[in-house]
Coordinates of C-alpha atoms in Angstrom, one line a residue:
X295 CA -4.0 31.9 18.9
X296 CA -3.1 29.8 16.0
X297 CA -7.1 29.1 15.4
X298 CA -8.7 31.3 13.0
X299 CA -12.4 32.6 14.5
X300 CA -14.2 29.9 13.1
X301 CA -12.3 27.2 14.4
X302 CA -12.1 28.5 17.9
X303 CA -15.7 28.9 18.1
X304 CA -16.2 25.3 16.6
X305 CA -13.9 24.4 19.5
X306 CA -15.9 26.2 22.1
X307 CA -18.8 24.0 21.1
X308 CA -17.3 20.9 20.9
X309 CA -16.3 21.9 24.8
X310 CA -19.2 23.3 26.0
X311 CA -20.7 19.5 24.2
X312 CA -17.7 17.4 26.2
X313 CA -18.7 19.0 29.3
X314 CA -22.8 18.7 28.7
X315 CA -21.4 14.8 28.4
X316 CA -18.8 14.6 30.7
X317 CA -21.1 13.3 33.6
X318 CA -22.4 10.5 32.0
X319 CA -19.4 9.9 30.0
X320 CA -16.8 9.4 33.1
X321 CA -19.5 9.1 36.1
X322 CA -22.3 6.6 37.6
X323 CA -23.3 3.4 36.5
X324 CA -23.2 4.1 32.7
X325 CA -20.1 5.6 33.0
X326 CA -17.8 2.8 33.4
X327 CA -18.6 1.8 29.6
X328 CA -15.7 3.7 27.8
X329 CA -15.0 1.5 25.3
X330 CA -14.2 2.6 21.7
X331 CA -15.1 1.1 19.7
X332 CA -18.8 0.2 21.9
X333 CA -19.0 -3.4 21.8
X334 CA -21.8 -5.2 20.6
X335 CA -23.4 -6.5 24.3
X336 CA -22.1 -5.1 27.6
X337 CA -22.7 -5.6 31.4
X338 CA -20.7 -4.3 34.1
X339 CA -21.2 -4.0 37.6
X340 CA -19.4 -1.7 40.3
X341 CA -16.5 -3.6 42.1
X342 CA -12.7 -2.8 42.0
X343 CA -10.1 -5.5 40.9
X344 CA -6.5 -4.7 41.4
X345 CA -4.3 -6.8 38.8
X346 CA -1.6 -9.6 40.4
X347 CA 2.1 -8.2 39.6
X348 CA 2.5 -12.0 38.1
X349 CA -0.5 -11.1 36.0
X350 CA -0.7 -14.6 33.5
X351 CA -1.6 -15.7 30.8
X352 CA -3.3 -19.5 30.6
X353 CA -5.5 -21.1 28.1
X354 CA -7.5 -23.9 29.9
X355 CA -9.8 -25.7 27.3
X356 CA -8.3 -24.2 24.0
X357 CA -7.7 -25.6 20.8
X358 CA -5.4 -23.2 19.7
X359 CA -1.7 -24.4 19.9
X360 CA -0.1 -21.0 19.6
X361 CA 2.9 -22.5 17.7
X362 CA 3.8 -19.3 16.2
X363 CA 3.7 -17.3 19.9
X364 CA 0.8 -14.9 18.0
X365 CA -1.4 -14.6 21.2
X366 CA 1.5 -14.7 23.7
X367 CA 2.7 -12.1 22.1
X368 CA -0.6 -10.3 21.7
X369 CA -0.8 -11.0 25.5
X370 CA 2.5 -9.3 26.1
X371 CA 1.6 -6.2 24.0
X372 CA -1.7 -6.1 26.6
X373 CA 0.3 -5.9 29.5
X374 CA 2.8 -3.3 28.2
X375 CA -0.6 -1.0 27.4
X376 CA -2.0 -1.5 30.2
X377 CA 0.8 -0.4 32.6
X378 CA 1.2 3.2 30.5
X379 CA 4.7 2.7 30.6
X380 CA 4.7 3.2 34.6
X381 CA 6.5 1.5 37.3
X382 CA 3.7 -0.7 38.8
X383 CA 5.8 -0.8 42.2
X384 CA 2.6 -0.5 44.6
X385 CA 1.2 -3.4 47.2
X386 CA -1.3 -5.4 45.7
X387 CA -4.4 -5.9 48.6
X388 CA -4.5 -9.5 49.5
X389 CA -8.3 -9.7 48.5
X390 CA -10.4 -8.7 45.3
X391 CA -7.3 -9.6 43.0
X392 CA -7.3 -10.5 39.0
X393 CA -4.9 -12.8 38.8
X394 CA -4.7 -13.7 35.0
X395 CA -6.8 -13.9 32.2
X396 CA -7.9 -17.4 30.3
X397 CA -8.1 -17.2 26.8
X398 CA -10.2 -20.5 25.2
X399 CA -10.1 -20.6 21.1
X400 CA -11.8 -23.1 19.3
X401 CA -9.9 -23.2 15.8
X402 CA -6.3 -24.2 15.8
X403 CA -6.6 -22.6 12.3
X404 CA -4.5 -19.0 12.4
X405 CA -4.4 -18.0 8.9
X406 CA -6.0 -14.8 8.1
X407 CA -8.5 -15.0 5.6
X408 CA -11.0 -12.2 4.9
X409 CA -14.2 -12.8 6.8
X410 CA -12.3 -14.9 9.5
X411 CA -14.3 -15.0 12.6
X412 CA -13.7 -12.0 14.6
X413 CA -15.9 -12.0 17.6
X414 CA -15.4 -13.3 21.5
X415 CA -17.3 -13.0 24.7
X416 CA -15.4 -11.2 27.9
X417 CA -16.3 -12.3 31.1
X418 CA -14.1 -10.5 34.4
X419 CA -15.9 -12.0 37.2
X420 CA -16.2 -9.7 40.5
X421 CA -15.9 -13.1 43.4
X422 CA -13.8 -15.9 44.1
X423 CA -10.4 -16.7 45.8
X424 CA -8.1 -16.6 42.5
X425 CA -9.7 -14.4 40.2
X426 CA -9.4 -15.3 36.2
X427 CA -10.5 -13.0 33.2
X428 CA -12.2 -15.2 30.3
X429 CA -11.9 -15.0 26.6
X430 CA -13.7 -17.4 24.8
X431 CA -13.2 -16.9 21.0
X432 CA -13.8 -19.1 17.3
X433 CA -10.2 -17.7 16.5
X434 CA -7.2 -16.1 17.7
X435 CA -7.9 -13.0 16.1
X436 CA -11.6 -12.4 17.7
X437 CA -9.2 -12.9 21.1
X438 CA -6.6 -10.0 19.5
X439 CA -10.0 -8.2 19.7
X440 CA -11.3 -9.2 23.1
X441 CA -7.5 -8.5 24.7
X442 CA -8.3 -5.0 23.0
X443 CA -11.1 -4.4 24.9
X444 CA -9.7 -5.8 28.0
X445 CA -7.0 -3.2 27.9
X446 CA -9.5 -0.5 28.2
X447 CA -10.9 -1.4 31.1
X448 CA -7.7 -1.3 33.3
X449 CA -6.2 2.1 34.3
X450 CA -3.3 2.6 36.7
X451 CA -3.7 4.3 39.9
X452 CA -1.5 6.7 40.6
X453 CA -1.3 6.4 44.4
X454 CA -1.2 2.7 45.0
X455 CA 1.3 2.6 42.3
X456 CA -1.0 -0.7 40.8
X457 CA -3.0 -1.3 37.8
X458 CA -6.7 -1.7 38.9
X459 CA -9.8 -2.6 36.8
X460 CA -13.1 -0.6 37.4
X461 CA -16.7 -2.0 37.5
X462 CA -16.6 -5.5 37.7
X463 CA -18.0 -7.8 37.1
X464 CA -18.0 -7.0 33.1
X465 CA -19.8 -9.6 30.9
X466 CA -19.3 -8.4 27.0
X467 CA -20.0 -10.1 23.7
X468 CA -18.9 -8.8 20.8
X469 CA -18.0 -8.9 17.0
X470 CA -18.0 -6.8 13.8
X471 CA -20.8 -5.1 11.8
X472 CA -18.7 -5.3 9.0
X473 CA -15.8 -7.6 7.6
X474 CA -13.7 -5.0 6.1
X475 CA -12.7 -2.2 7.9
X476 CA -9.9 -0.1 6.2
X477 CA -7.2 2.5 6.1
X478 CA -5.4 3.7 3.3
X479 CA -1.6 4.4 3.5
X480 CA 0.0 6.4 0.4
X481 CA 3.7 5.8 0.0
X482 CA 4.3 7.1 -3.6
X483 CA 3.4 10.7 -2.9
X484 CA 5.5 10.6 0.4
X485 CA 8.0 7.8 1.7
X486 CA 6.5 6.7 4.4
X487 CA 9.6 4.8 6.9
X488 CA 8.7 1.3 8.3
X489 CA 8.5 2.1 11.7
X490 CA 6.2 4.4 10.6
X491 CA 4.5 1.9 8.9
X492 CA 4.1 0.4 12.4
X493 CA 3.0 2.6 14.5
X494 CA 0.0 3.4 12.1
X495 CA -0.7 -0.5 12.0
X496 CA -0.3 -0.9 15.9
X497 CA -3.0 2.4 16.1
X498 CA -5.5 0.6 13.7
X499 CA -5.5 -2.7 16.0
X500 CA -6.4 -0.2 19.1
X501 CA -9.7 0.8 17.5
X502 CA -10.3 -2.9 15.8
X503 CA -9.4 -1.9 12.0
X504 CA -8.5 -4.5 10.1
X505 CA -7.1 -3.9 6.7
X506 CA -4.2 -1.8 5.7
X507 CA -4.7 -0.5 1.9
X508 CA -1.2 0.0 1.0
X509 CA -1.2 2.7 -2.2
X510 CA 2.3 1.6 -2.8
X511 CA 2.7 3.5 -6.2
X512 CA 1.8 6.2 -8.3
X513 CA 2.7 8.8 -10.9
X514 CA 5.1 10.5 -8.3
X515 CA 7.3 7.5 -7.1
X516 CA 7.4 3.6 -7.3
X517 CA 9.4 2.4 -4.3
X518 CA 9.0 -1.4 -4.7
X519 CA 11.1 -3.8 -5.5
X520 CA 9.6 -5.9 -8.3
X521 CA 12.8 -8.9 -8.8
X522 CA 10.7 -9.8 -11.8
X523 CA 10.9 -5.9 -13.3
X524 CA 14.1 -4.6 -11.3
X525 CA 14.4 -1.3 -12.8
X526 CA 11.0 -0.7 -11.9
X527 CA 11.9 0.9 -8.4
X528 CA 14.3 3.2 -10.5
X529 CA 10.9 5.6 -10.1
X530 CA 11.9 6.0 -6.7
X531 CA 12.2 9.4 -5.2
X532 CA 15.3 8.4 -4.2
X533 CA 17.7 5.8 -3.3
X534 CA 17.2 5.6 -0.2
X535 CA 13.3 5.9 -0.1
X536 CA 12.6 2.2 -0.9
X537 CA 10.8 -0.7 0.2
X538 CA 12.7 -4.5 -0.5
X539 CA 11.0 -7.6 -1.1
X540 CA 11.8 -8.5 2.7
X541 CA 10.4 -5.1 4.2
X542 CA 6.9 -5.6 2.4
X543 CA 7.3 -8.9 3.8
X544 CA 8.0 -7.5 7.1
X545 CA 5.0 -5.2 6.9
X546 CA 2.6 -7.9 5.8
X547 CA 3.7 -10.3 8.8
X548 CA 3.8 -7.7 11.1
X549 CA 0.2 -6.7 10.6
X550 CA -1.3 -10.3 10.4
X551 CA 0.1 -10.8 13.9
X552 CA -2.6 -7.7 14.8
X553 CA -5.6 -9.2 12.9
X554 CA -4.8 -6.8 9.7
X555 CA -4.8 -7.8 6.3
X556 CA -2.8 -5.8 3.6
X557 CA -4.8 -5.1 0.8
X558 CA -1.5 -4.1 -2.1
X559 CA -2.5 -1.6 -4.9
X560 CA -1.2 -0.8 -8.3
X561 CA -2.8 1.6 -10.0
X562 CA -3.4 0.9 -13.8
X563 CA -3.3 2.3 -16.1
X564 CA -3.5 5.9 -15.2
X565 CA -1.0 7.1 -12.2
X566 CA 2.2 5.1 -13.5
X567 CA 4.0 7.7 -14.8
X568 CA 7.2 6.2 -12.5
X569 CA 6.8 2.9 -14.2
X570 CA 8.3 4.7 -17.3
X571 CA 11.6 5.7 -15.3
X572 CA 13.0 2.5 -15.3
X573 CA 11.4 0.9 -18.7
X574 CA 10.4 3.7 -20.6
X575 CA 8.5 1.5 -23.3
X576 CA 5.8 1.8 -21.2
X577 CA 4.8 5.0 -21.8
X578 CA 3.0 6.0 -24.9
X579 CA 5.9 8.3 -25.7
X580 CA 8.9 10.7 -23.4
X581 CA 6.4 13.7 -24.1
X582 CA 2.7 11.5 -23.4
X583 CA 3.8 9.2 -20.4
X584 CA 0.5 8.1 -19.2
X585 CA -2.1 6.4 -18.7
X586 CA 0.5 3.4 -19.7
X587 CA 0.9 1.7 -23.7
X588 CA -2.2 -0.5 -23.8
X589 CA -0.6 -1.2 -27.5
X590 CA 2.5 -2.8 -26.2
X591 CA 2.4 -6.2 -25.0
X592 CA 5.3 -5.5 -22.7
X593 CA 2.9 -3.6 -20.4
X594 CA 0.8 -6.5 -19.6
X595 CA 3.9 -8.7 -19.3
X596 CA 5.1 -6.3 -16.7
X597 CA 1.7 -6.2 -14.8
X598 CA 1.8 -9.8 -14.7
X599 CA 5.4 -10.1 -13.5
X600 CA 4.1 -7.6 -10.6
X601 CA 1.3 -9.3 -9.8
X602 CA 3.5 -12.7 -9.9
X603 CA 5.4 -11.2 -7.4
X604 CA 2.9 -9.6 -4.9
X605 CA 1.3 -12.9 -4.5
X606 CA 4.7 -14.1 -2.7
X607 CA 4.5 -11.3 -0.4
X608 CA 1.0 -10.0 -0.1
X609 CA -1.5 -12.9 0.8
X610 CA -5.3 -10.9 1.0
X611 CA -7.2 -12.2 -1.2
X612 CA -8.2 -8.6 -2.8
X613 CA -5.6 -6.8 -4.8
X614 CA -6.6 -2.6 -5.6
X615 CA -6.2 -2.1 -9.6
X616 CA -6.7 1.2 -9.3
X617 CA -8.2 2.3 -12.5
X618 CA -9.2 5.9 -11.5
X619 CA -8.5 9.1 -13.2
X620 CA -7.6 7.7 -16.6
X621 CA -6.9 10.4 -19.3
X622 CA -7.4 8.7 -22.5
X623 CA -6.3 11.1 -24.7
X624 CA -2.7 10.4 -24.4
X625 CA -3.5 7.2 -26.6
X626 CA -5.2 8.9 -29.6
X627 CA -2.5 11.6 -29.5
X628 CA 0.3 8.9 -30.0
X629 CA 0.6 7.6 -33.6
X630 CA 1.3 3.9 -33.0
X631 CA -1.4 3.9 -30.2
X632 CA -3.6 5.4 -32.7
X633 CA -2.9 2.9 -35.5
X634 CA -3.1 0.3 -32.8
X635 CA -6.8 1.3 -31.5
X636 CA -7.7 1.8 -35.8
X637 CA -6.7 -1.5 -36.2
X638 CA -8.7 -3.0 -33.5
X639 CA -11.3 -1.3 -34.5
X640 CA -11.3 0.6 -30.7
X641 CA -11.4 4.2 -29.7
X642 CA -10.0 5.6 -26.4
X643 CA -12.9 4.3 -24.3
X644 CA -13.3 1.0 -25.1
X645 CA -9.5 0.7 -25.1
X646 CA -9.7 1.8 -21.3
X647 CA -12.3 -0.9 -20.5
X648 CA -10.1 -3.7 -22.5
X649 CA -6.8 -2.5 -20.2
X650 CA -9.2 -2.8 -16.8
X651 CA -10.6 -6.4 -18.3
X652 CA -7.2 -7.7 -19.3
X653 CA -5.9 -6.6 -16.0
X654 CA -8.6 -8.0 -14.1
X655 CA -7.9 -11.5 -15.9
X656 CA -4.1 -11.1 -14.8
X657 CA -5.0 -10.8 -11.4
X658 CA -7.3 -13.7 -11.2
X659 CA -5.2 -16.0 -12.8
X660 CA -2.5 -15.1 -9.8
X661 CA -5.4 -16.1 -7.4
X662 CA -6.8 -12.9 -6.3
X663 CA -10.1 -11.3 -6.7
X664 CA -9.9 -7.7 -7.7
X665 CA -10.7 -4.3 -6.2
X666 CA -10.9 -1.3 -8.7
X667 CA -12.2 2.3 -8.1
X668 CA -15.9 3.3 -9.0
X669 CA -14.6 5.3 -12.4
X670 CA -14.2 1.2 -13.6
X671 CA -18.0 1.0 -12.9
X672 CA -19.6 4.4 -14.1
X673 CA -17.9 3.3 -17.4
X674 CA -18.6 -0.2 -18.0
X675 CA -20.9 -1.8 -15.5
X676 CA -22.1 -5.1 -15.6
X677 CA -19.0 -5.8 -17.8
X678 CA -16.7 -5.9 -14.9
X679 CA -15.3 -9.4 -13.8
X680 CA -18.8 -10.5 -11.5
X681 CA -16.4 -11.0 -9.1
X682 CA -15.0 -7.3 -8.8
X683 CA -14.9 -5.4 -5.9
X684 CA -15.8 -1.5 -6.5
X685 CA -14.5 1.0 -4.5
X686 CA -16.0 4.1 -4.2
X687 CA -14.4 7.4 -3.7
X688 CA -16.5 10.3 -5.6
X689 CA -20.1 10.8 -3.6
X690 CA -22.7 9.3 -2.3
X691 CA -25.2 7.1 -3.8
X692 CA -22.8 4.6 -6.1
X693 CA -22.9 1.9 -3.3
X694 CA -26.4 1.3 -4.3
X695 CA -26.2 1.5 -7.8
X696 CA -23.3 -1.1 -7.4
X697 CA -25.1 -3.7 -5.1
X698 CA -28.3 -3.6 -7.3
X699 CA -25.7 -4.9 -10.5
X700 CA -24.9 -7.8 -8.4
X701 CA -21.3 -6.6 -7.0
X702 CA -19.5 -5.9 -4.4
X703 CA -18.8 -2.3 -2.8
X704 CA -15.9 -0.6 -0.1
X705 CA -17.3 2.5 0.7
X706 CA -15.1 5.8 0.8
X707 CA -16.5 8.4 -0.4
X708 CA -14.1 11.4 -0.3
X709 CA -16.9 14.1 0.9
X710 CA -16.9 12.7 5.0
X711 CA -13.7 9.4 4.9
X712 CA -11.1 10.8 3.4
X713 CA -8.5 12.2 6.2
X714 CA -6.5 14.9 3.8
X715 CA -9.5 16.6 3.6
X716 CA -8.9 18.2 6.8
X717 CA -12.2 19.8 6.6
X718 CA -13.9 16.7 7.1
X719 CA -14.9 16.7 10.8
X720 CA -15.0 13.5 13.2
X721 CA -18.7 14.5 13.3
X722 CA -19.1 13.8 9.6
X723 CA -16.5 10.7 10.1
X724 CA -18.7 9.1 12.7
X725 CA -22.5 9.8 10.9
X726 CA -21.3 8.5 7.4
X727 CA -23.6 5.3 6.7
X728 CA -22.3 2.8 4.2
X729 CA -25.6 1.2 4.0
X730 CA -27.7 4.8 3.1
X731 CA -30.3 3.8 0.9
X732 CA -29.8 0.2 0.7
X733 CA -32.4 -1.6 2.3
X734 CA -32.6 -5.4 0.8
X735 CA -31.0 -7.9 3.2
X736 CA -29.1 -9.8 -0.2
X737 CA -28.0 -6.2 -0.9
X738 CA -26.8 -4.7 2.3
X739 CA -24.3 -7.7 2.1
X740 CA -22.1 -6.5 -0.7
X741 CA -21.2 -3.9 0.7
X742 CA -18.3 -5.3 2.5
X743 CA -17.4 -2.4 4.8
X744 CA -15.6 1.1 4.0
X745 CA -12.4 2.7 4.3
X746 CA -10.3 6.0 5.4
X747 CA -8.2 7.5 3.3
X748 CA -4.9 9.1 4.6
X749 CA -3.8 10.2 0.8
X750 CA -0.4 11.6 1.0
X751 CA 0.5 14.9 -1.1
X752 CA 0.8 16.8 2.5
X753 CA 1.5 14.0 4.9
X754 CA 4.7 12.1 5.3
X755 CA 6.4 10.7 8.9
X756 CA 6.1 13.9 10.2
X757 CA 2.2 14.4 10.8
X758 CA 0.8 11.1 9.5
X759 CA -0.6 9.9 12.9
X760 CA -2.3 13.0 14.2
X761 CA -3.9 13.5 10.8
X762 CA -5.6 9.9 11.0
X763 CA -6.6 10.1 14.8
X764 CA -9.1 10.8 16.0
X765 CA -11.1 11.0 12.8
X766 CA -10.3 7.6 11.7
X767 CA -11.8 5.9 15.0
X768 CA -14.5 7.9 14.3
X769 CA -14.7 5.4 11.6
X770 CA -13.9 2.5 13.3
X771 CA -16.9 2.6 16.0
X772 CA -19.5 3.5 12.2
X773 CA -17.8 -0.2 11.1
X774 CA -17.8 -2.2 14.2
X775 CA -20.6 -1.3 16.4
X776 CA -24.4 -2.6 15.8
X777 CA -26.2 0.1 14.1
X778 CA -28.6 -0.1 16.8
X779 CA -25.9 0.6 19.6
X780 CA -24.8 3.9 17.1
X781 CA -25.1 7.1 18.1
X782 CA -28.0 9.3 16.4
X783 CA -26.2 12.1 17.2
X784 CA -22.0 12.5 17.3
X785 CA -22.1 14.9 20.4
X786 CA -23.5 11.8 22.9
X787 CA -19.9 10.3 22.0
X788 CA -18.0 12.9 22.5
X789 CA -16.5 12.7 26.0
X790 CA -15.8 8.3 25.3
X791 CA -14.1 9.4 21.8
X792 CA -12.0 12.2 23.9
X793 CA -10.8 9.3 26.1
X794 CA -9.7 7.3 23.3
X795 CA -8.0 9.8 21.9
X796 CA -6.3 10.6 25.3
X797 CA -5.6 6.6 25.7
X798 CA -4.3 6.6 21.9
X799 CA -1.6 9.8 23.5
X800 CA -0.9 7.6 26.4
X801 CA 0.3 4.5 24.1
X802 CA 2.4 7.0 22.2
X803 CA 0.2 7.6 19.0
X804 CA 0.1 11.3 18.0
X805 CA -3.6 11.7 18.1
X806 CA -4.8 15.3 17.8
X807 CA -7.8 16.3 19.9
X808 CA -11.2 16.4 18.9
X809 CA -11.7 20.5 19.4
X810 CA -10.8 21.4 16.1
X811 CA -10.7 20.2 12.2
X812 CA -8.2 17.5 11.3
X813 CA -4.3 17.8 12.5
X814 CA -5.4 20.7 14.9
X815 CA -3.9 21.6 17.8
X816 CA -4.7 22.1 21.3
X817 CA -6.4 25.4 22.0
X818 CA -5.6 26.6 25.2
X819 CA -3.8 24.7 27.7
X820 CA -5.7 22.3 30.5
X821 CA -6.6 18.2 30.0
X822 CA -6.2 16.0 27.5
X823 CA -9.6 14.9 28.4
X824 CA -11.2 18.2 27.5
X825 CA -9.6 18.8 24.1

């Protein structure tokens, strides 16, 4: 067996739990609901539709012009799912039929701005001689959502060789418990490919995630082209393992047509040894080569020329500063630094804050508001930019601390949401409450939402996607769902969180199964469904 003891009898449990749950999970009148992640209203009853061959796509009463092809594409992509890749070659009955589904948006308006309205109602009626799904939705990307969860509810049945839909008629309203909903991607510990890239952003629209926190750089590698600092991608691990101005464009684009913003990071001024490769007057010295030379005016220059840059290409209107992990001493062991913070009358600290508030100003001035990591608050506070964003990462507890200063929080705190730690059960992924201890209405809405974490010293193209999934939707449902409709306790979700992992399999993403701790493998052989 390739589980150790522990693991296997972990796994027996988690069994023994899917099959407790297994009844009402896939059986009677509850069990039709197997949505992931559970939408915020649901009714369904118990008829059968089978879906017309010439399944359409219409949009009576809509505002939304759909110049760009965004949700005729988004309808195409619904189909594709929906069939599993099989040839639908069966008769379709002449009664009980769903012949298409209309989609009615009331903004014309298809620009992605945080916050956009995300929600829709789903009505599949059960009656009538032409049959028509409805979406109603404020925007195009609470329909992205809805045709989501419309895909669910279809299955194909192996011996009419058709697509049917189970339980009608369904009546579903729905829409986020938070606005930002996030996933980090690392690419400077491990080139991640762009059709890569892809698949992990297609994944993240199945379970209704909605930003994409590209760690683009670090200490290890800087892949990016920056045309205003072209050595800079010199840091590279190689030259082949790079991203273009036009692929980060490509990435960005490609993930607004799911409904996901790209939240771009730079980590400053710790983490940048690879800034150094290609202009080494950024580092302190050859033997001290970070955090980067907060006495040399060229760094700033070249954090502006960056920052210049990304906001061409990367449109959120967060940027991630980083700002973690910063070693001071590197400055105070580096004689001009050293005459630099004597003649400011600084010492390493205070220089640190000056590097986070001049970078913060930077950033601003290029239009965006800025996300940092908690480090930035534990040391300075209130001094932060009012406007700054904090992201936590070491522990529990700082999302309070941070919305009773006044700011705004992204909750990640590396103990249950971070997905390298593959310790970190879906259990644990699913009970982690970014609003613990945080009971003032005015309060509870600065924290903005949390994130997962797919750091990348042991993950590259070959294991990425079965170390985010399952845990990640885990996630999702904690971010999406009313807390009210939450489970109290993980096991009640097991057997709907199997299926989405089995439906994840079926659309091609490498999603491990749930019987084990993150990237496991199957235990013994029989269905997905019980893994």
């Amino acid at each position: 067996m390739l589980m150790g003891n522990g693991n296997r009898g972990r796994g027996i449990l988690l069994l023994l739990g899917f099959l407790a749950c297994f009844e009402a999970a896939f059986g009677g009148e509850d069990g039709a609901v197997n949505l992931w992640p559970m939408p915020k209203s649901v009714s369904h009853g118990s008829r059968t539709l089978s879906l017309s061959k010439d399944f359409k796509l219409t949009t009576q009463g809509s505002k939304y012009p759909d110049d760009s092809s965004l949700l005729k594409e988004a309808f195409k992509r619904m189909v594709d799912v929906v069939q599993v890749n099989h040839i639908v070659d069966g008769r379709v009955p002449n009664s009980m039929v769903l012949a298409g589904l209309n989609v009615a948006i009331s903004s014309a308006d298809d620009v992605l701005k945080f916050g956009v309205n995300e929600s829709y109602k789903l009505h599949v009626p059960a009656l009538g001689s032409l049959i028509y799904a409805n979406i109603e939705a404020k925007t195009v990307y609470g329909a992205l959502h809805a045709l989501e969860t419309f895909s669910q509810l279809c299955h194909f049945n192996f011996d009419k060789r058709i697509v049917e839909l189970y339980a009608a008629p369904w009546s579903i309203f729905d829409k986020p418990r938070f606005p930002f909903r996030g996933l980090l991607i690392d690419t400077s510990r491990h080139y991640l490919p762009l059709p890569v890239i892809k698949v992990v952003i297609d994944s993240m629209a199945y379970s209704k995630l909605n930003v994409l926190h590209w760690h683009i750089v670090d200490e290890q590698s800087f892949p990016l082209e920056i045309p205003s600092y072209p050595r800079l991608w010199s840091g590279s691990y190689s030259y082949s393992e790079r991203y273009t101005v036009a692929d980060a464009l490509e990435i960005v684009q490609y993930a607004q047509r799911r409904g996901i913003n790209v939240l771009a990071e730079i980590d400053v001024p710790g983490h940048a040894r690879s800034w150094g490769v290609g202009y080494p007057a950024l580092w302190p010295s050859t033997e001290c080569n970070q955090p980067l030379d907060v006495s040399n005016e060229f760094t700033f220059k070249v954090i502006d020329g960056i920052l210049s840059d990304f906001s061409k290409i990367f449109k959120f209107k967060f940027v991630h500063l980083g700002g973690d992990e910063v070693n001071t001493s590197c400055w105070s062991n580096t004689p001009h630094v050293k005459e630099w913070l004597n003649k400011h009358g600084m010492n390493e600290s205070e220089a640190y804050k000056y590097f986070v508030l001049r970078a913060q100003k930077i950033a601003i001035s290029h239009g965006y508001e800025v996300v940092n990591w908690e480090e930035t608050f534990n040391n300075f506070g209130r001094q932060l930019n009012p406007e700054t964003v904090v992201h936590n990462w070491l522990g529990g507890g700082v999302a309070k601390k941070v919305v009773a200063a006044g700011l705004r929080c992204i909750v990640s705190n590396q103990d249950k949401w971070y997905l390298d730690h593959l310790d970190a059960t879906w259990e644990g992924f699913y009970m982690n409450e970014p609003l613990i201890g945080i009971t003032e209405p005015e309060e509870q809405k600065r924290v903005l939402g949390g994130e997962v974490c797919m750091w990348g010293e042991h993950i590259d193209a070959s294991d990425i996607e079965q170390t985010i999934w399952p845990r990640a939707a885990a996630a999702a449902e904690r971010l999406w769902t009313p807390l009210e409709k939450l489970a109290n306790d993980p096991t009640q979700v097991t057997g709907r969180l199997a299926r989405f992992r089995c439906l994840l399999n079926q659309r091609g993403i490498a999603a491990a199964p749930l019987a084990g701790l993150g990237r496991a493998v199957p235990i013994e052989p029989g269905s997905c469904l019980k893994q």
